[in-house]
Coordinates of C-alpha atoms in Angstrom, one line a residue:
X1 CA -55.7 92.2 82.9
X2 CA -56.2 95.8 81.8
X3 CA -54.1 99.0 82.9
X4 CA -55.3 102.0 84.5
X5 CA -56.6 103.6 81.4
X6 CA -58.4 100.5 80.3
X7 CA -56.6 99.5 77.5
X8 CA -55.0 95.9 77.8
X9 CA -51.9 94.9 78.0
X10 CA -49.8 95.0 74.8
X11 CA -47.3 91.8 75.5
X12 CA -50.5 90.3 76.5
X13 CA -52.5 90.9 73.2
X14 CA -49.5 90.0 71.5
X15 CA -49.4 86.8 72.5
X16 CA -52.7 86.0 72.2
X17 CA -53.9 85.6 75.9
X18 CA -51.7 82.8 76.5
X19 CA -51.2 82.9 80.3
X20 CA -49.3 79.8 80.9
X21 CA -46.2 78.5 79.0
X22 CA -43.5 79.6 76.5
X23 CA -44.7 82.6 76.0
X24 CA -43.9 83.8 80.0
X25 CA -40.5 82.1 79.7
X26 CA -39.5 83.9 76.8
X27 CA -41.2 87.2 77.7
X28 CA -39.7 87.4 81.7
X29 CA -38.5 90.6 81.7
X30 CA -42.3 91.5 81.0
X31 CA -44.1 92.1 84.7
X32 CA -47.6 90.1 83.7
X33 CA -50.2 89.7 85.9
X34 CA -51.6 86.0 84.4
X35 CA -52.9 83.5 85.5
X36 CA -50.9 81.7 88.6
X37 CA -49.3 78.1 88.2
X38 CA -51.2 75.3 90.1
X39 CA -49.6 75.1 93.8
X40 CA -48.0 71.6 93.8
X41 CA -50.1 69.2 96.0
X42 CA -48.7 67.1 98.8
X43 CA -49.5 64.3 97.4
X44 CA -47.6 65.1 94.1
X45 CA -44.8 65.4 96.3
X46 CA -45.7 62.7 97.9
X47 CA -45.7 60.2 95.0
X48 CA -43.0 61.7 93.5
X49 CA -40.5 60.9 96.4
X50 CA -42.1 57.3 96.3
X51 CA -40.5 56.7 92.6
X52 CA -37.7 54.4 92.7
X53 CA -34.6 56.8 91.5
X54 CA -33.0 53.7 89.3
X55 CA -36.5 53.4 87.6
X56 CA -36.4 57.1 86.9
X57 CA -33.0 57.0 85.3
X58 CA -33.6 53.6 83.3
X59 CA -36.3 55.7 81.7
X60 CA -34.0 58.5 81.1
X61 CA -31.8 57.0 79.1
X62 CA -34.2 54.9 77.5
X63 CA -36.0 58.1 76.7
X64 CA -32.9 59.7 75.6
X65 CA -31.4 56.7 73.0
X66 CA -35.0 57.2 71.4
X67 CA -35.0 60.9 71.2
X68 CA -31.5 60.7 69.3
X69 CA -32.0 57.4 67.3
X70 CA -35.9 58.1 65.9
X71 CA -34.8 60.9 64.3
X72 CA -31.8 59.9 63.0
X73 CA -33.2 56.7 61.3
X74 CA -36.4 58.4 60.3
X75 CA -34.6 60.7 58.0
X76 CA -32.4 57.7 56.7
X77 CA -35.7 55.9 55.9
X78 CA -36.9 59.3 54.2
X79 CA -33.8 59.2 52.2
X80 CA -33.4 55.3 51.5
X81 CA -37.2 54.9 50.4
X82 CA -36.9 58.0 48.4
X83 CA -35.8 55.8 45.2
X84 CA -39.3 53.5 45.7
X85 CA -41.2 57.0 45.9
X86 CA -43.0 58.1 42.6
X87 CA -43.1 61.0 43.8
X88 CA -39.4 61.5 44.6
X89 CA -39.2 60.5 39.9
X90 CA -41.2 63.6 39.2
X91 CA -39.2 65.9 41.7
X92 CA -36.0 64.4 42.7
X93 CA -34.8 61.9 45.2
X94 CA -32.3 64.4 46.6
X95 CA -35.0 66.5 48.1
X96 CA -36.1 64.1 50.5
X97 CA -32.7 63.9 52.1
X98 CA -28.8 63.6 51.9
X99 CA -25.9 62.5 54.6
X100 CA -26.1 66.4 55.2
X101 CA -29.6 65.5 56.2
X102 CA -29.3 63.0 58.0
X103 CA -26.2 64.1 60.4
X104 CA -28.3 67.0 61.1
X105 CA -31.0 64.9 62.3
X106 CA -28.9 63.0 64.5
X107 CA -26.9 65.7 65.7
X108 CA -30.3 67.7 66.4
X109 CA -32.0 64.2 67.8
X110 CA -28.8 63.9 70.5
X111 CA -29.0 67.8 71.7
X112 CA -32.7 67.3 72.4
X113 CA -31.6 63.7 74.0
X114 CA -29.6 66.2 76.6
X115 CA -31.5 68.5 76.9
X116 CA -34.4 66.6 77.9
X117 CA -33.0 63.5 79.7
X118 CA -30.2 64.5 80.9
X119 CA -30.9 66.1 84.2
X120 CA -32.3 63.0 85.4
X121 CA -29.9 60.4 84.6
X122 CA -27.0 62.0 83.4
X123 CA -27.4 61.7 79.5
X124 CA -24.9 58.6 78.4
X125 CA -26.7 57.1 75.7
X126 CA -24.1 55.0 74.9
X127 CA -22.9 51.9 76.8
X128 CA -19.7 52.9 76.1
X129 CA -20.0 56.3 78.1
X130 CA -21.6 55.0 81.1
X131 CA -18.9 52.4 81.2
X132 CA -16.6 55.2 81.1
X133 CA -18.1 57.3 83.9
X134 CA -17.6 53.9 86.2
X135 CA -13.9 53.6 85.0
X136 CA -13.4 57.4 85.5
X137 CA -15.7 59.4 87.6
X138 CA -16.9 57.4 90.3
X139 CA -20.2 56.2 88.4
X140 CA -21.4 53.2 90.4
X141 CA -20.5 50.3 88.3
X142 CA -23.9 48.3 89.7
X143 CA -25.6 51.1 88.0
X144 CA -24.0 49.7 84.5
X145 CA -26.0 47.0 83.6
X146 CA -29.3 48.9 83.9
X147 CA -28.1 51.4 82.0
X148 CA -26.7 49.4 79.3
X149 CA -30.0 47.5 79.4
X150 CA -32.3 51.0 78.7
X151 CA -29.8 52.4 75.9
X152 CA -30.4 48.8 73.8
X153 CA -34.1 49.2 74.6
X154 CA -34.5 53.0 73.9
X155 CA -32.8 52.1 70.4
X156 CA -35.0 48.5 70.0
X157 CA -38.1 50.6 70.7
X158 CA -36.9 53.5 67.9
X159 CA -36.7 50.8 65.6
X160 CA -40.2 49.5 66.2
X161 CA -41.9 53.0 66.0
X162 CA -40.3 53.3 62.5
X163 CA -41.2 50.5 61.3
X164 CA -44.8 51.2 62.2
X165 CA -44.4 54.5 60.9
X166 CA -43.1 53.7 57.4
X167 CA -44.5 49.7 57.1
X168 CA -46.3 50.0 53.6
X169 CA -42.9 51.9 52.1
X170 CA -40.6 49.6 54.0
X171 CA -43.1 46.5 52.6
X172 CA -42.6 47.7 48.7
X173 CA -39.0 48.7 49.2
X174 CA -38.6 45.3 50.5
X175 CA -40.2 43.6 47.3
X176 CA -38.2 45.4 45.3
X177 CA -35.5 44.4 46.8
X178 CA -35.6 40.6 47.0
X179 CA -36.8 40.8 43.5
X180 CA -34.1 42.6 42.5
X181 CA -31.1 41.5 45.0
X182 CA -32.7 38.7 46.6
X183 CA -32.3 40.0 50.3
X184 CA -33.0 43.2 51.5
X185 CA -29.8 43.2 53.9
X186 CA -27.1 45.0 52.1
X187 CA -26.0 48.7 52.6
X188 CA -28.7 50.8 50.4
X189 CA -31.3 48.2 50.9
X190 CA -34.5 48.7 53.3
X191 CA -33.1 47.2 56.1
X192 CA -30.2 49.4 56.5
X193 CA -32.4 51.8 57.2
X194 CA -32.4 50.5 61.0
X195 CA -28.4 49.4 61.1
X196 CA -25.6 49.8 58.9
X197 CA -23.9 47.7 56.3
X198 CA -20.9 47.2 54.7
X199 CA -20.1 48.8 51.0
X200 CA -20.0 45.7 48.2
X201 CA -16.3 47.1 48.1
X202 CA -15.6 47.2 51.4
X203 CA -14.1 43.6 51.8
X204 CA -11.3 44.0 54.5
X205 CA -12.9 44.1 57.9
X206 CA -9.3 45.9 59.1
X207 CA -10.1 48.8 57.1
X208 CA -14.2 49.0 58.9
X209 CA -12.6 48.7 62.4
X210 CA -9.8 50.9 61.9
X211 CA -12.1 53.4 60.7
X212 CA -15.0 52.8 63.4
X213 CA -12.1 52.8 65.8
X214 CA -11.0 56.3 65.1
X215 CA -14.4 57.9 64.5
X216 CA -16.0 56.6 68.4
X217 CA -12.1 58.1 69.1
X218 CA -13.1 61.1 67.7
X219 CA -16.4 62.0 69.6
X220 CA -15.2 60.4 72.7
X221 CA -12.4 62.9 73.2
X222 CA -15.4 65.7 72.1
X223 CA -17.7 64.4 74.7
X224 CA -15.0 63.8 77.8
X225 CA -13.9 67.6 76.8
X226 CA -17.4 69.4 77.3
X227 CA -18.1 67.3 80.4
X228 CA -14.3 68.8 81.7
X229 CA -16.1 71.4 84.5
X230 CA -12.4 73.4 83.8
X231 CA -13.3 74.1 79.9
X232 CA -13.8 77.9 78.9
X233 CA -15.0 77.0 75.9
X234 CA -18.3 75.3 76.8
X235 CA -20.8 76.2 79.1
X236 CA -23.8 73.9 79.9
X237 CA -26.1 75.7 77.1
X238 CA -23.7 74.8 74.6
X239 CA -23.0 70.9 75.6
X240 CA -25.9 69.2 73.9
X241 CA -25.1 71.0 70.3
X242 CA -21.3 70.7 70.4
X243 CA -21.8 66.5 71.2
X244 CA -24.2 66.7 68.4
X245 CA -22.6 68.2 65.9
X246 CA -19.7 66.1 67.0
X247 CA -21.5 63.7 66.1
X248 CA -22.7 64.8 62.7
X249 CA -19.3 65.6 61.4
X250 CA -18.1 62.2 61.9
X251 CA -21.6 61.2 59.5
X252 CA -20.9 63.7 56.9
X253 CA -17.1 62.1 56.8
X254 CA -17.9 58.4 56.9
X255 CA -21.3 57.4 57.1
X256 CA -21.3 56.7 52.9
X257 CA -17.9 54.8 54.0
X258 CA -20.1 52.8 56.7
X259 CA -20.1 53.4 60.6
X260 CA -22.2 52.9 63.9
X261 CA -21.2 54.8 66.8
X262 CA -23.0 53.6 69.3
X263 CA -22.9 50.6 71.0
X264 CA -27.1 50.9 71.8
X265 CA -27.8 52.3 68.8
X266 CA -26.6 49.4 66.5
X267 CA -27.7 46.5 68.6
X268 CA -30.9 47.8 69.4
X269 CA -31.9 49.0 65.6
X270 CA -30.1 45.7 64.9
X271 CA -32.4 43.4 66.5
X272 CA -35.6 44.9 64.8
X273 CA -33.8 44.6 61.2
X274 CA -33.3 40.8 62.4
X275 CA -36.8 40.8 63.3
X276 CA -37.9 41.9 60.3
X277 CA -35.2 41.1 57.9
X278 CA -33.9 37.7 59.4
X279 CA -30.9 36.9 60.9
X280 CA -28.7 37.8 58.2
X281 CA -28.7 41.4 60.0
X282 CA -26.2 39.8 62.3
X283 CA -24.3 37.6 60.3
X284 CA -23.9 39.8 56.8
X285 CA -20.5 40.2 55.6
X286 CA -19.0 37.5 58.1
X287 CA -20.2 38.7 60.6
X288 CA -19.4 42.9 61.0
X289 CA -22.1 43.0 63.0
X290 CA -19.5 42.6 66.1
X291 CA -17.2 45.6 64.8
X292 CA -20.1 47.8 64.5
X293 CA -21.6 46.7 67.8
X294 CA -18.4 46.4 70.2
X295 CA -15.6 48.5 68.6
X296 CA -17.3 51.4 70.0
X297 CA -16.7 50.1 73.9
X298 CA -12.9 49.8 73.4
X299 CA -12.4 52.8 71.1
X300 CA -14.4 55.5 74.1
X301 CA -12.1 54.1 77.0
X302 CA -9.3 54.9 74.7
X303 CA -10.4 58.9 74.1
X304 CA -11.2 59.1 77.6
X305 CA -8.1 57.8 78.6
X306 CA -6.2 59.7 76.2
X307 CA -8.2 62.9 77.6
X308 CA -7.7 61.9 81.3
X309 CA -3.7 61.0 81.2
X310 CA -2.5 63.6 78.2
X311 CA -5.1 66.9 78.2
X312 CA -7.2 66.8 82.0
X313 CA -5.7 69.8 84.2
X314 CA -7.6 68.7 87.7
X315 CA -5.6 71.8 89.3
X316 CA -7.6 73.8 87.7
X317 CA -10.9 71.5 88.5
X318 CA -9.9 72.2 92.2
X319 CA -9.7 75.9 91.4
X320 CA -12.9 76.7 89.6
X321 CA -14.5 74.7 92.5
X322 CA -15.8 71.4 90.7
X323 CA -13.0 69.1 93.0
X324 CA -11.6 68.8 96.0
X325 CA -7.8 67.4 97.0
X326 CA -8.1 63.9 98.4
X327 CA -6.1 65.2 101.4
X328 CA -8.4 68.7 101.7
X329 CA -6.9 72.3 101.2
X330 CA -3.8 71.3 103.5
X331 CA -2.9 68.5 100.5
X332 CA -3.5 71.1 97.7
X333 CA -1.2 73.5 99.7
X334 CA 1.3 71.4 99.8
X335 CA 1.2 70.5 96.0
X336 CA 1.0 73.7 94.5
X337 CA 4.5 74.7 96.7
X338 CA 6.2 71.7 95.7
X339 CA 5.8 72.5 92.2
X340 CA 6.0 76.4 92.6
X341 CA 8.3 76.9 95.0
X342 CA 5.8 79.2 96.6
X343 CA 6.2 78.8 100.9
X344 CA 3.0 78.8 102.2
X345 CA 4.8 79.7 105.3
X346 CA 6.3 83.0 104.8
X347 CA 2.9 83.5 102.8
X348 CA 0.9 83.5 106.3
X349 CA 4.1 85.7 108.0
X350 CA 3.3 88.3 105.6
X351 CA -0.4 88.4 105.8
X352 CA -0.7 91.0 108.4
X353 CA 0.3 93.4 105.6
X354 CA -2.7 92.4 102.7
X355 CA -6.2 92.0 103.4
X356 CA -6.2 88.6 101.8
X357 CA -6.0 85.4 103.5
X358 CA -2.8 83.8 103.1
X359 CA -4.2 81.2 100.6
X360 CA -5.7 83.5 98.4
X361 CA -2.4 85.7 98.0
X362 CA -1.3 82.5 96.6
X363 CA -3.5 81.7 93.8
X364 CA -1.7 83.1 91.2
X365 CA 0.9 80.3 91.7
X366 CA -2.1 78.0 91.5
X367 CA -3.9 79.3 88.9
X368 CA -0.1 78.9 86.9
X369 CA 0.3 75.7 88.6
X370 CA -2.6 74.4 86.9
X371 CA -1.7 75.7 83.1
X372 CA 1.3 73.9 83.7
X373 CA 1.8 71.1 86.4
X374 CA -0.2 68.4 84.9
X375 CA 1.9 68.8 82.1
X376 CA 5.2 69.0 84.0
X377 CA 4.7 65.1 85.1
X378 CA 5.8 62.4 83.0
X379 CA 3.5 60.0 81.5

């Protein structure tokens, strides 16, 4: 590609003939005359229509779960087997990580989850969401089970991959450990690394549910309010980091105080550590395995519900154009004058005078309708 004077092309050179890939997305406003992508075949098309769309989405959120747990565990094993690292003597332990760390890693791990998984299944990653969706927004509940099903095994297959990835350091952590301790299931110890564990201290299993209870609150109400299609405040760019860092404030708060989260992402990591670590993963501490595995189910339907009945304006759903009235635009009418007093009627009478039709010269009531009619009923 040269220009008329023969010299080449400067975002060209600059980019070091790359003709195909990041470089043309991030450089579209440069007209560049590379090298055309390959014209998708019939048979592409062919096979693609061929895959069965529940397949697809089981590998979505399988996909997803592992995008958001590897990290996230991988930088609590880089932190955990920091203190069996000689390395880590000479230079510190606190250089290879921190619950700053490691909330970043999660909350990075769950915006790439999104961003990559997400416009094939949805993005739940998390039992608790899907179920959610079904009680909520329509989801088909026959569509639950498998989805359950590929968050436990995205998480289950996270688990695996670490342990591969770190076997010799988790094998010497885990001498030290039964030398020292005589298990190697106990919050600080190697297996925690895949699923969390109680504090010594932490002997009242009221306090762990109360607090797991309000912290899946927390980032349910965060989530249901960037999926709300009437928010201002987010746009579908911003989604994936606001859920994440959701997520990562509620680690920086509590995760030294003990937490899971995620339905998936316990019992998934869990079954690895009891793999691995023997069944005492499940049954530690009488058995917190349950709060850290099924509080987070009860806890979501509780934000969401607490979004849906108390905060959800579906007025103005209707109006940004994301819903429709069950009864069409004659029901929506009909609602907005009963609780503005604004007569449709004498709305149409007068319509000869504005160029508008007689619905739109009325969406100033609506738009105020929807500020303040949801929160004119009684709950």
């Amino acid at each position: 590609m040269s220009q008329p004077n023969g010299g080449h092309d400067l975002a060209r050179m600059h980019t070091n003939d790359i003709e195909v890939g990041v470089s043309d997305a991030l450089q579209r406003h440069i007209t560049r005359h590379v090298v055309a992508p390959k014209p998708v075949s019939q048979r592409k098309l062919n096979f693609e229509h061929k895959r069965p769309r529940i397949l697809r989405e089981m590998m979505a959120e399988a996909t997803g779960v592992f995008f958001y747990v590897f990290p996230g565990i991988a930088s609590v094993a880089s932190f955990t087997l920091a203190t069996t690292n000689p390395v880590a003597g000479q230079i510190g332990v606190g250089i290879f990580g921190s619950l700053f760390q490691i909330g970043w890693a999660f909350a990075i791990g769950i915006a790439f989850a999104i961003i990559t998984c997400a416009p094939v299944s949805g993005g739940h990653f998390n039992p608790a969401i899907t179920i959610c969706f079904a009680i909520w927004q329509g989801f088909p509940w026959k569509k639950v089970p498998h989805y359950i099903f590929s968050q436990i095994f995205g998480a289950f297959m996270a688990g695996l991959v670490l342990m591969g990835c770190y076997w010799p350091q988790i094998q010497a952590a885990k001498a030290i450990d039964l030398r020292e301790h005589g298990t190697a299931v106990y919050n600080g110890g190697v297996a925690s690394i895949l699923c969390p564990f109680p504090n010594p201290d932490q002997t009242n299993q009221g306090y762990l549910f109360l607090q797991e209870w309000f912290v899946d609150s927390y980032i349910g109400i965060i989530i249901w309010t960037c999926l709300d299609p009437a928010n201002p405040f987010v746009s579908a760019v911003s989604v994936p980091f606001t859920i994440g860092i959701a997520y990562a404030t509620m680690v920086w708060g509590f995760a030294g105080n003990t937490i899971s989260t995620n339905l998936a992402r316990d019992l998934g990591t869990r079954i690895v550590a009891a793999i691995f670590f023997g069944k005492e993963a499940f049954t530690f501490d009488n058995g917190y395995a349950w709060i850290s595995i099924l509080v987070n189910v009860p806890a979501t339907i509780f934000a969401t519900g607490y979004y849906e009945f108390l905060m959800r304006d579906s007025l103005q759903k209707i109006h940004g154009g994301h819903a429709e009235h069950a009864d069409g635009e004659e029901g929506l009418k009909r609602h907005v004058s009963r609780i503005t007093g604004a007569d449709f009627g004498s709305s149409a009478a007068s319509a000869e005078h504005v160029d508008q039709d007689p619905w739109q010269t009325n969406r100033g009531a609506m738009n105020a309708a929807g500020e303040n009619g949801i929160r004119s009923k009684q709950f």
